[in-house]
PDB file of C-alpha atoms in Angstrom:
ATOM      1  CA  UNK A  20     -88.755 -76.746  56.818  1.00 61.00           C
ATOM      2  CA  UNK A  21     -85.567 -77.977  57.483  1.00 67.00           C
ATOM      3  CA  UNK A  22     -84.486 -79.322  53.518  1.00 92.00           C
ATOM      4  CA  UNK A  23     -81.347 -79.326  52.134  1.00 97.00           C
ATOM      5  CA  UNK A  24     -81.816 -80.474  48.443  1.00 97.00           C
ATOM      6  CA  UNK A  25     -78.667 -81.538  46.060  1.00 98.00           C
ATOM      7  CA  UNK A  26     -78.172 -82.524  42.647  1.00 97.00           C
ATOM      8  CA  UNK A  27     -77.536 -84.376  40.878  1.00 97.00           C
ATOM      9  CA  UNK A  28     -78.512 -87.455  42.752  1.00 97.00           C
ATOM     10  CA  UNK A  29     -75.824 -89.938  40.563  1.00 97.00           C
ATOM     11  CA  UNK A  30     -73.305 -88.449  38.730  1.00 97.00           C
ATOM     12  CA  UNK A  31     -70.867 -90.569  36.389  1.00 97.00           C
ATOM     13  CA  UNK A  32     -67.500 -88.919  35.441  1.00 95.00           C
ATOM     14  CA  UNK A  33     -64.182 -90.061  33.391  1.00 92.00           C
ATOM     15  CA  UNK A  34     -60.726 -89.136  35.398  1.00 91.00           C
ATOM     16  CA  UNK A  35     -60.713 -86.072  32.586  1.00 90.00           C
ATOM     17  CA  UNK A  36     -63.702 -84.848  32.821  1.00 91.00           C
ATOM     18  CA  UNK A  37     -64.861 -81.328  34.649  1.00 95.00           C
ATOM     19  CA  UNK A  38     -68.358 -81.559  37.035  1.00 96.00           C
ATOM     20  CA  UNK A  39     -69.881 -79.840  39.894  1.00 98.00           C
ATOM     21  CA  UNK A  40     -72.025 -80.640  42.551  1.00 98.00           C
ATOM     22  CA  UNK A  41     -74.771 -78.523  43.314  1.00 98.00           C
ATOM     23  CA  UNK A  42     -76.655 -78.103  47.423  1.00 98.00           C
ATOM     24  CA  UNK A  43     -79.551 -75.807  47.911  1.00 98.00           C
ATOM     25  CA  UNK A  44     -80.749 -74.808  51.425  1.00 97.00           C
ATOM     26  CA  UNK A  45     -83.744 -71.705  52.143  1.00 93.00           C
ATOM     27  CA  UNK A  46     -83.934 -72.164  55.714  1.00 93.00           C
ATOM     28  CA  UNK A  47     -81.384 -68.918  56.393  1.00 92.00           C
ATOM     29  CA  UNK A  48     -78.479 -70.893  57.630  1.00 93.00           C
ATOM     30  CA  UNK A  49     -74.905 -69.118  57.660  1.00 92.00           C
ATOM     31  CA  UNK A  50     -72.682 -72.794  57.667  1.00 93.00           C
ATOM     32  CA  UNK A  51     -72.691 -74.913  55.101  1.00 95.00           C
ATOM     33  CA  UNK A  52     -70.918 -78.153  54.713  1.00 96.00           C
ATOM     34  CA  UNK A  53     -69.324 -80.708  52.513  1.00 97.00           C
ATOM     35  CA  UNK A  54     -68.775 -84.182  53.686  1.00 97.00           C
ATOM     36  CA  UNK A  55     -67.433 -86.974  51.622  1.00 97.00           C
ATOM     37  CA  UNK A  56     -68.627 -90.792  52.559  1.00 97.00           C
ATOM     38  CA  UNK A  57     -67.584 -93.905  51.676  1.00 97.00           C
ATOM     39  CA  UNK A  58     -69.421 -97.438  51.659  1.00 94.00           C
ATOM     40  CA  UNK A  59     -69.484 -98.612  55.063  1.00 92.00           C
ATOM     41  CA  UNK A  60     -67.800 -95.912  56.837  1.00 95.00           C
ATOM     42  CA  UNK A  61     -69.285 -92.920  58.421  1.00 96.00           C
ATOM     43  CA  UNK A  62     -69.116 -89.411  56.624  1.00 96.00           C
ATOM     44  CA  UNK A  63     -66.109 -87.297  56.867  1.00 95.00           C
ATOM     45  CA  UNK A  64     -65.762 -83.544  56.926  1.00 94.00           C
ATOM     46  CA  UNK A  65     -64.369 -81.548  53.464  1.00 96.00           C
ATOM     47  CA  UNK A  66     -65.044 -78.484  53.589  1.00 95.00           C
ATOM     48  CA  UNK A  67     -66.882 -75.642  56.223  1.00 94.00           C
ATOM     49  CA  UNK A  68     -68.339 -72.281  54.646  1.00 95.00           C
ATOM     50  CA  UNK A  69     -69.446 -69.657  57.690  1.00 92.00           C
ATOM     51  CA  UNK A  70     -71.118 -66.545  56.109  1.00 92.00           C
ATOM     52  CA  UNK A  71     -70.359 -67.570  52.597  1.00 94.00           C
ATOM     53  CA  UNK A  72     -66.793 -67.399  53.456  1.00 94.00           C
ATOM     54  CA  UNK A  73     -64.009 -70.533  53.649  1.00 95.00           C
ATOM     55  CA  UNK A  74     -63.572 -71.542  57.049  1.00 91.00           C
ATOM     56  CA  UNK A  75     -62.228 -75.034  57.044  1.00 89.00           C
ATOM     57  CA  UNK A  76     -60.814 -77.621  54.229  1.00 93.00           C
ATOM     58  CA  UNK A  77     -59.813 -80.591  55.705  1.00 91.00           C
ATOM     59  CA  UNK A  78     -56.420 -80.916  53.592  1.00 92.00           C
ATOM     60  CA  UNK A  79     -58.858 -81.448  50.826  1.00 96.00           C
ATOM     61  CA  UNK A  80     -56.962 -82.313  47.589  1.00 96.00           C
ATOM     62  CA  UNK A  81     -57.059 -79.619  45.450  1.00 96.00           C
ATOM     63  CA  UNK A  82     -58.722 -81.433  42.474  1.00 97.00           C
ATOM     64  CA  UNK A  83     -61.968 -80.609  44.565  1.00 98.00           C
ATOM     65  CA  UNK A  84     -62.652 -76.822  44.825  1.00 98.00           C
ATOM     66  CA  UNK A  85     -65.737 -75.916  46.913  1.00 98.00           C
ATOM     67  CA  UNK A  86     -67.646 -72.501  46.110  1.00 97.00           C
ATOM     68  CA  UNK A  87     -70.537 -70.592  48.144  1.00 97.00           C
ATOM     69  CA  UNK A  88     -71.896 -67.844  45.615  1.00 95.00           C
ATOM     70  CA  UNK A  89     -74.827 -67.089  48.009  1.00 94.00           C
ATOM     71  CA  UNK A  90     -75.514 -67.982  51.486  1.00 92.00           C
ATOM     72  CA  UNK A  91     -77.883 -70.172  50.274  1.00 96.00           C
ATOM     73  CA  UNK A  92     -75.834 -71.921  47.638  1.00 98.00           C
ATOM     74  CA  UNK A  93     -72.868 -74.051  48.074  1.00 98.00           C
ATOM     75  CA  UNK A  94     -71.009 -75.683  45.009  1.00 98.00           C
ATOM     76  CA  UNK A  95     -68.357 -78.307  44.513  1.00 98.00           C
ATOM     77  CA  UNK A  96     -66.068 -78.064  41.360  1.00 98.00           C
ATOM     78  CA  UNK A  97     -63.972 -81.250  40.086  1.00 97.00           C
ATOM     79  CA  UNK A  98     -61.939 -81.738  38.082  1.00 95.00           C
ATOM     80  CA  UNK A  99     -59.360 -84.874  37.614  1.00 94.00           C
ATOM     81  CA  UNK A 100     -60.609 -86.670  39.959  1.00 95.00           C
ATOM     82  CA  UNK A 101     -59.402 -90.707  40.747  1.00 96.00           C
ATOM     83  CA  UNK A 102     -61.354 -93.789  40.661  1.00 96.00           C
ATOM     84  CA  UNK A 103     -60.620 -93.596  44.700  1.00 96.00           C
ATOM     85  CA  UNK A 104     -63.248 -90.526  44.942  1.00 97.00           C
ATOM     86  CA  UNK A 105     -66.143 -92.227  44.067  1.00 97.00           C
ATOM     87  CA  UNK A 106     -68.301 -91.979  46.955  1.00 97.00           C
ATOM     88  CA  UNK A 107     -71.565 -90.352  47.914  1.00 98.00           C
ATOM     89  CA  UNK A 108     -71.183 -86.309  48.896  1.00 98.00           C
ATOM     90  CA  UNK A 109     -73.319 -85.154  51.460  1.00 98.00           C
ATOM     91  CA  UNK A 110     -74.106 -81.471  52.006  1.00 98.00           C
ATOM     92  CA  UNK A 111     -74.918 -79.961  55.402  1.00 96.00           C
ATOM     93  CA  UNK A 112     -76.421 -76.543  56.369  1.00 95.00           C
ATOM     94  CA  UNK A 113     -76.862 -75.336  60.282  1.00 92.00           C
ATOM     95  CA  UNK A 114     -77.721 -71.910  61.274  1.00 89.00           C
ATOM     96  CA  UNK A 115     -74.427 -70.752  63.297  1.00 84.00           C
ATOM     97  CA  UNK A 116     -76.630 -68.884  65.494  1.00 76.00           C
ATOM     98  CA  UNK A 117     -75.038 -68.566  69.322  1.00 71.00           C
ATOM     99  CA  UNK A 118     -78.519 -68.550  70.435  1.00 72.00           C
ATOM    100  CA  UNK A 119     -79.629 -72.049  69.911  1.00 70.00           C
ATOM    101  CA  UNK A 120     -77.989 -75.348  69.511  1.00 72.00           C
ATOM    102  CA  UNK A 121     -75.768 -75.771  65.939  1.00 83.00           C
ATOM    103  CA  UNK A 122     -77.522 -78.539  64.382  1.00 89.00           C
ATOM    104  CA  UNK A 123     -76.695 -79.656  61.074  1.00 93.00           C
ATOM    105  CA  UNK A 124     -78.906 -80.695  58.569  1.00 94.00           C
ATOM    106  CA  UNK A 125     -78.006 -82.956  55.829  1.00 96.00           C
ATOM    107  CA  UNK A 126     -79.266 -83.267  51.781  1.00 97.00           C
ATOM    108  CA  UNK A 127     -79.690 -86.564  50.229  1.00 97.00           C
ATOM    109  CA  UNK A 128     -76.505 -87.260  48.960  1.00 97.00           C
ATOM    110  CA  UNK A 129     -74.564 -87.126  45.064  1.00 98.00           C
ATOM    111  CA  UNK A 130     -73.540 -90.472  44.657  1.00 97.00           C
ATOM    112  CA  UNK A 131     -70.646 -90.198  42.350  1.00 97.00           C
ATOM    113  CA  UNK A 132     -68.843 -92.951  40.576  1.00 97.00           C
ATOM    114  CA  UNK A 133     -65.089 -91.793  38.552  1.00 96.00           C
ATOM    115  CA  UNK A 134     -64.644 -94.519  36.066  1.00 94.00           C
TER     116      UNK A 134
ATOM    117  CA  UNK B  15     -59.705 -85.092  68.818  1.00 56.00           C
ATOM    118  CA  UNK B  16     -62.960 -86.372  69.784  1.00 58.00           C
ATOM    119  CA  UNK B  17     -63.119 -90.504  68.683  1.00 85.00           C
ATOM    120  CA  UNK B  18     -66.692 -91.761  69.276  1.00 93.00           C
ATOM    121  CA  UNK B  19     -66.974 -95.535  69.688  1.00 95.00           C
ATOM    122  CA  UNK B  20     -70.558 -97.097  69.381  1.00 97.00           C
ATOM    123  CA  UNK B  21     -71.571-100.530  69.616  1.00 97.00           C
ATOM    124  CA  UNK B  22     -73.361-102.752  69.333  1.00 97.00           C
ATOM    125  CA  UNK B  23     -71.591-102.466  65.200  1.00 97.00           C
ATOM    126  CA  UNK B  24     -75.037-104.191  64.262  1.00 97.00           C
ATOM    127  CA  UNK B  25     -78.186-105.307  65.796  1.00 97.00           C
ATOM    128  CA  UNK B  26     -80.884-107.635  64.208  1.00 98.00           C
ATOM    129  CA  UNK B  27     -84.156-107.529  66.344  1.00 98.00           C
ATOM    130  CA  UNK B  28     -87.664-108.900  66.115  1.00 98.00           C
ATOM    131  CA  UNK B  29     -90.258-106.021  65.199  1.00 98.00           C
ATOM    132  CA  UNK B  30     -91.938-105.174  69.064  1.00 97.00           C
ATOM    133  CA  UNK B  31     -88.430-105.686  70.385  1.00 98.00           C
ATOM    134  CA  UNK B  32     -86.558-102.689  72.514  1.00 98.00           C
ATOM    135  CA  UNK B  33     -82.669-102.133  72.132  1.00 98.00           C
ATOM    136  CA  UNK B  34     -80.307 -99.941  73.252  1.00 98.00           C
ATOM    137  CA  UNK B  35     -77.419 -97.701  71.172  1.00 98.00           C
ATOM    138  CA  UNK B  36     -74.959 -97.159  72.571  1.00 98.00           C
ATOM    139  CA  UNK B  37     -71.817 -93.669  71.882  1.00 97.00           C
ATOM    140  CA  UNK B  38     -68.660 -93.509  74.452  1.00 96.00           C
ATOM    141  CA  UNK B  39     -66.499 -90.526  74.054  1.00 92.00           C
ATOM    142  CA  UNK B  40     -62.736 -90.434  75.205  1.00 85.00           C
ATOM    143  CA  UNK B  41     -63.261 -86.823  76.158  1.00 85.00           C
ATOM    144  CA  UNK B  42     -65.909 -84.814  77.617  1.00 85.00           C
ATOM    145  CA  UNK B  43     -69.027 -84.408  75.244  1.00 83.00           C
ATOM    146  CA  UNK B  44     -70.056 -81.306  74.353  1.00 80.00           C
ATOM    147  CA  UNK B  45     -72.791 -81.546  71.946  1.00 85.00           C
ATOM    148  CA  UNK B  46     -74.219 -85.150  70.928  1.00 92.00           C
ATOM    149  CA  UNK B  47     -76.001 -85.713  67.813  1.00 95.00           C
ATOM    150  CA  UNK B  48     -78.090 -88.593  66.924  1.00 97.00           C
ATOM    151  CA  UNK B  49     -78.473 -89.005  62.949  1.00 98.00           C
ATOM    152  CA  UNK B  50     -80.158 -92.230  60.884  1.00 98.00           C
ATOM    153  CA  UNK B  51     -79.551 -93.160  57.583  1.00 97.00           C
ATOM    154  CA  UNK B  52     -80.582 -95.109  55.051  1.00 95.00           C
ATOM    155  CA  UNK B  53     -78.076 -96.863  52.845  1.00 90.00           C
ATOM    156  CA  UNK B  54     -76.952 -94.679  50.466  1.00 89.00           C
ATOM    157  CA  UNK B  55     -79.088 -91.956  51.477  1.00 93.00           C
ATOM    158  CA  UNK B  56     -78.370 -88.293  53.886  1.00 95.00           C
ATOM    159  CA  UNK B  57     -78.119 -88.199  57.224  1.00 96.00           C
ATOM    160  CA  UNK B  58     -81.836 -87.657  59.264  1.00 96.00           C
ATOM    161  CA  UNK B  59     -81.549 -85.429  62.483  1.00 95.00           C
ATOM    162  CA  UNK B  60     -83.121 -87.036  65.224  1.00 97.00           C
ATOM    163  CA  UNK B  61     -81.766 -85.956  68.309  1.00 94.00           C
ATOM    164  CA  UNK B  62     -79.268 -83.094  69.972  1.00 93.00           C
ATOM    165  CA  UNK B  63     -78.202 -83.249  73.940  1.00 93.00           C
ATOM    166  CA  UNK B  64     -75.850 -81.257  75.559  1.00 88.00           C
ATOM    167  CA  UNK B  65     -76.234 -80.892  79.494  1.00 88.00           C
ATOM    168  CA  UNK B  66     -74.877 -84.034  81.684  1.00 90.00           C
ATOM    169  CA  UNK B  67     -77.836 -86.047  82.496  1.00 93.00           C
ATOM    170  CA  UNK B  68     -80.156 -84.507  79.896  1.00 95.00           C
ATOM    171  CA  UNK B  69     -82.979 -87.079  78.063  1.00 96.00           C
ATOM    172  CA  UNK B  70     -84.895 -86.492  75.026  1.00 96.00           C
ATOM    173  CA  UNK B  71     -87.535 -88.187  72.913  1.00 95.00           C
ATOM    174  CA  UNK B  72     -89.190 -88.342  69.662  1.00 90.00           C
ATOM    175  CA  UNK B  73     -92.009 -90.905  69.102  1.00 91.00           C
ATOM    176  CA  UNK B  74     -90.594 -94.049  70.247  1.00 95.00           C
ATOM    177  CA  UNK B  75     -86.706 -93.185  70.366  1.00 97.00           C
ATOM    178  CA  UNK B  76     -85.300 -91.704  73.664  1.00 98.00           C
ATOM    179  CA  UNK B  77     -81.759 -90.182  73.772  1.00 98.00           C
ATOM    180  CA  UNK B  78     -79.468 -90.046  77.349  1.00 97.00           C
ATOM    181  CA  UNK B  79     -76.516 -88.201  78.070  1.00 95.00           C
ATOM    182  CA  UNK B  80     -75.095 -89.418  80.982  1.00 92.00           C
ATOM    183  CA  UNK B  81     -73.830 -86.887  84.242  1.00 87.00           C
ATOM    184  CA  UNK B  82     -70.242 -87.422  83.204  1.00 90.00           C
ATOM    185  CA  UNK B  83     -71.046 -86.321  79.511  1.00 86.00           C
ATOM    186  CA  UNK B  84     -68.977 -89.110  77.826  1.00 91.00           C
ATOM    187  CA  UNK B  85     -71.456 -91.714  76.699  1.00 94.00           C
ATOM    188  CA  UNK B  86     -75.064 -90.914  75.236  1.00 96.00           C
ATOM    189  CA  UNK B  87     -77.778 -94.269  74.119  1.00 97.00           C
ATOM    190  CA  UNK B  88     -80.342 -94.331  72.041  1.00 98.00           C
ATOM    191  CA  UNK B  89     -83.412 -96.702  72.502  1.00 98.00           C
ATOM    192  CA  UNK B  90     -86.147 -97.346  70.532  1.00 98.00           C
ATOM    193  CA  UNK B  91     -89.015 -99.301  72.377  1.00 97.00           C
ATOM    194  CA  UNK B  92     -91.490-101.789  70.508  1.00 97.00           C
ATOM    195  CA  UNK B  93     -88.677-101.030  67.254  1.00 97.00           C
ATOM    196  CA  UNK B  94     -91.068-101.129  63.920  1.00 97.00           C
ATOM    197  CA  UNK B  95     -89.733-102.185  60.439  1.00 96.00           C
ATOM    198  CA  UNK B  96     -89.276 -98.454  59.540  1.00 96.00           C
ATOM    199  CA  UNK B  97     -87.129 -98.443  62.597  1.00 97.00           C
ATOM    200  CA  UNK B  98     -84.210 -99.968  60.256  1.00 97.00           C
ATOM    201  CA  UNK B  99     -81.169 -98.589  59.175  1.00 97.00           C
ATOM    202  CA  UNK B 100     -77.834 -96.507  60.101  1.00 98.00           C
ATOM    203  CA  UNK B 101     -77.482 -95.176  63.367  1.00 98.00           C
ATOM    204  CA  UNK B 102     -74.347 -92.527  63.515  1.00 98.00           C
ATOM    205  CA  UNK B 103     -73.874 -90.559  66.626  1.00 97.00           C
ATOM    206  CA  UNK B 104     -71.714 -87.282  66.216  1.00 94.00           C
ATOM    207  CA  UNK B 105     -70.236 -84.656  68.149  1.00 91.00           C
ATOM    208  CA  UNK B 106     -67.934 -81.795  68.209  1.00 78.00           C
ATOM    209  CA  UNK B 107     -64.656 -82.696  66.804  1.00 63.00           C
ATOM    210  CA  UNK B 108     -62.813 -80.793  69.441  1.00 54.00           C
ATOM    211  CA  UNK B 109     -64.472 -80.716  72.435  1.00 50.00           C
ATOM    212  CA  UNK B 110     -66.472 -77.079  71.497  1.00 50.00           C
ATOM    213  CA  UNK B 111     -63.687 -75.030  70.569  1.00 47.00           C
ATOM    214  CA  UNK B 112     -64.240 -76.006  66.707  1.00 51.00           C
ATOM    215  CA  UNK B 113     -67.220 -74.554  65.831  1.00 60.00           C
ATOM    216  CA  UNK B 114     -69.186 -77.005  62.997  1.00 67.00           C
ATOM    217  CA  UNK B 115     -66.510 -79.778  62.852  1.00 79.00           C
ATOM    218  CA  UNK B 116     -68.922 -82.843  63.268  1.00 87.00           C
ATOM    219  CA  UNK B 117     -66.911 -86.183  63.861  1.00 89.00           C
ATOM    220  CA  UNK B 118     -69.192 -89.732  63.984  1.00 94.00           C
ATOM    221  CA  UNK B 119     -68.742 -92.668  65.090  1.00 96.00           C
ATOM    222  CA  UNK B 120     -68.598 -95.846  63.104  1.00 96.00           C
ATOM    223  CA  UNK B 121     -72.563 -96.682  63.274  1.00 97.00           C
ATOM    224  CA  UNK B 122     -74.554 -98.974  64.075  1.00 98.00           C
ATOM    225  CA  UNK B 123     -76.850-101.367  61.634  1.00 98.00           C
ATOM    226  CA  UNK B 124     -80.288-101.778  62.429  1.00 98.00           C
ATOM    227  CA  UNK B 125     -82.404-104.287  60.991  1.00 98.00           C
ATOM    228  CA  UNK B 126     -86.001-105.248  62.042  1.00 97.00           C
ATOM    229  CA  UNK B 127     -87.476-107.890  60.922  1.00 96.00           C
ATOM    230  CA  UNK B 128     -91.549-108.483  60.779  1.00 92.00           C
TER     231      UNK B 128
END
């Protein structure tokens, strides 16, 4: 099973309004991932999480704020956000194990439109 | 950083037709990742090669990395309808000292048409 599951699947917010995106993954991986994409372009790295604990933000403005209550949770908080963020979100999970190959695996996507 | 350059940028083919993908690296590759996506949709693994020289496949879609590690295709023979879509190629961001920092190229469109 390799599933990484995320809701919501749209999500339509006002520049004043507070949301979170939710990602979901029970196959025991240690990483997960945020990735923000835009139309036509390919996805671009956020935010890292290794053992529930913040490895790498990408200069990420702070208006997003990622959390990982559980290794098998990973949230993203916003808040303010700008008609410029509207994009689809794309979670990852891979197992960080030394042992075999790091692939990630990706959820279907939170397409979110800021109005 | 890595920068991953693929071409063709899009490729309209006959269903039964083969074609070629192709992912050049500036720097040495050490981990290449072959993903498809549908518009608007996540990113499907297909295909992970590391060692120079290395070949993989899955059903009709074969993977190279060549000796020199710095360019990787992907061909699909007798391509299929469901073949369509985004084809993203993606590999360590730093050359392997970045652990999980994925950079893609620009993609390549597929369409297929019956």
């Amino acid at each position: 099973d390799t599933e990484v599951t995320q809701t919501p699947k749209h999500l339509v917010m006002g520049m004043t309004n507070k949301k979170s995106l939710k990602c979901e993954q029970h196959m025991g991986h240690r990483a997960m991932y945020w990735y923000k994409q835009k139309a036509k372009k390919p996805p671009e790295l956020m935010f890292v999480y290794s053992y529930e604990k913040l490895s790498i933000n990408e200069s990420v403005p702070s208006r997003f704020s990622p959390e990982c209550p559980n290794s098998s949770l990973l949230n993203l908080h916003l808040h303010a956000l700008q008609p410029e963020d509207s994009a689809l979100y794309l979670c990852a999970s891979s197992p960080q194990d030394r042992r075999v190959p790091d692939t990630q695996y990706f959820g279907p996507g939170t397409r979110l439109t800021v109005l | 950083s890595q920068e991953l350059e693929q071409s063709p940028q899009s490729l309209i083919v006959q269903e039964g037709k083969n074609l070629t993908i192709n992912c050049t690296s500036s720097k040495t590759l050490y981990g290449l990742y072959w993903y498809k996506q549908k518009y608007g949709e996540g990113l499907i693994f297909l295909m992970m090669l590391q060692k120079g020289g290395e070949e993989k496949s899955h059903e009709k879609i074969t993977a190279k990395l060549d000796e020199k590690k710095q360019q990787s295709s992907l061909h699909i023979t007798a391509s299929q309808p469901s073949h369509a879509g985004i084809y993203l190629c993606g590999a360590d961001k730093a050359g392997g000292t970045s652990y999980g920092k994925l950079t893609f190229g620009q993609g390549t469109i597929l369409t297929v048409h019956p």
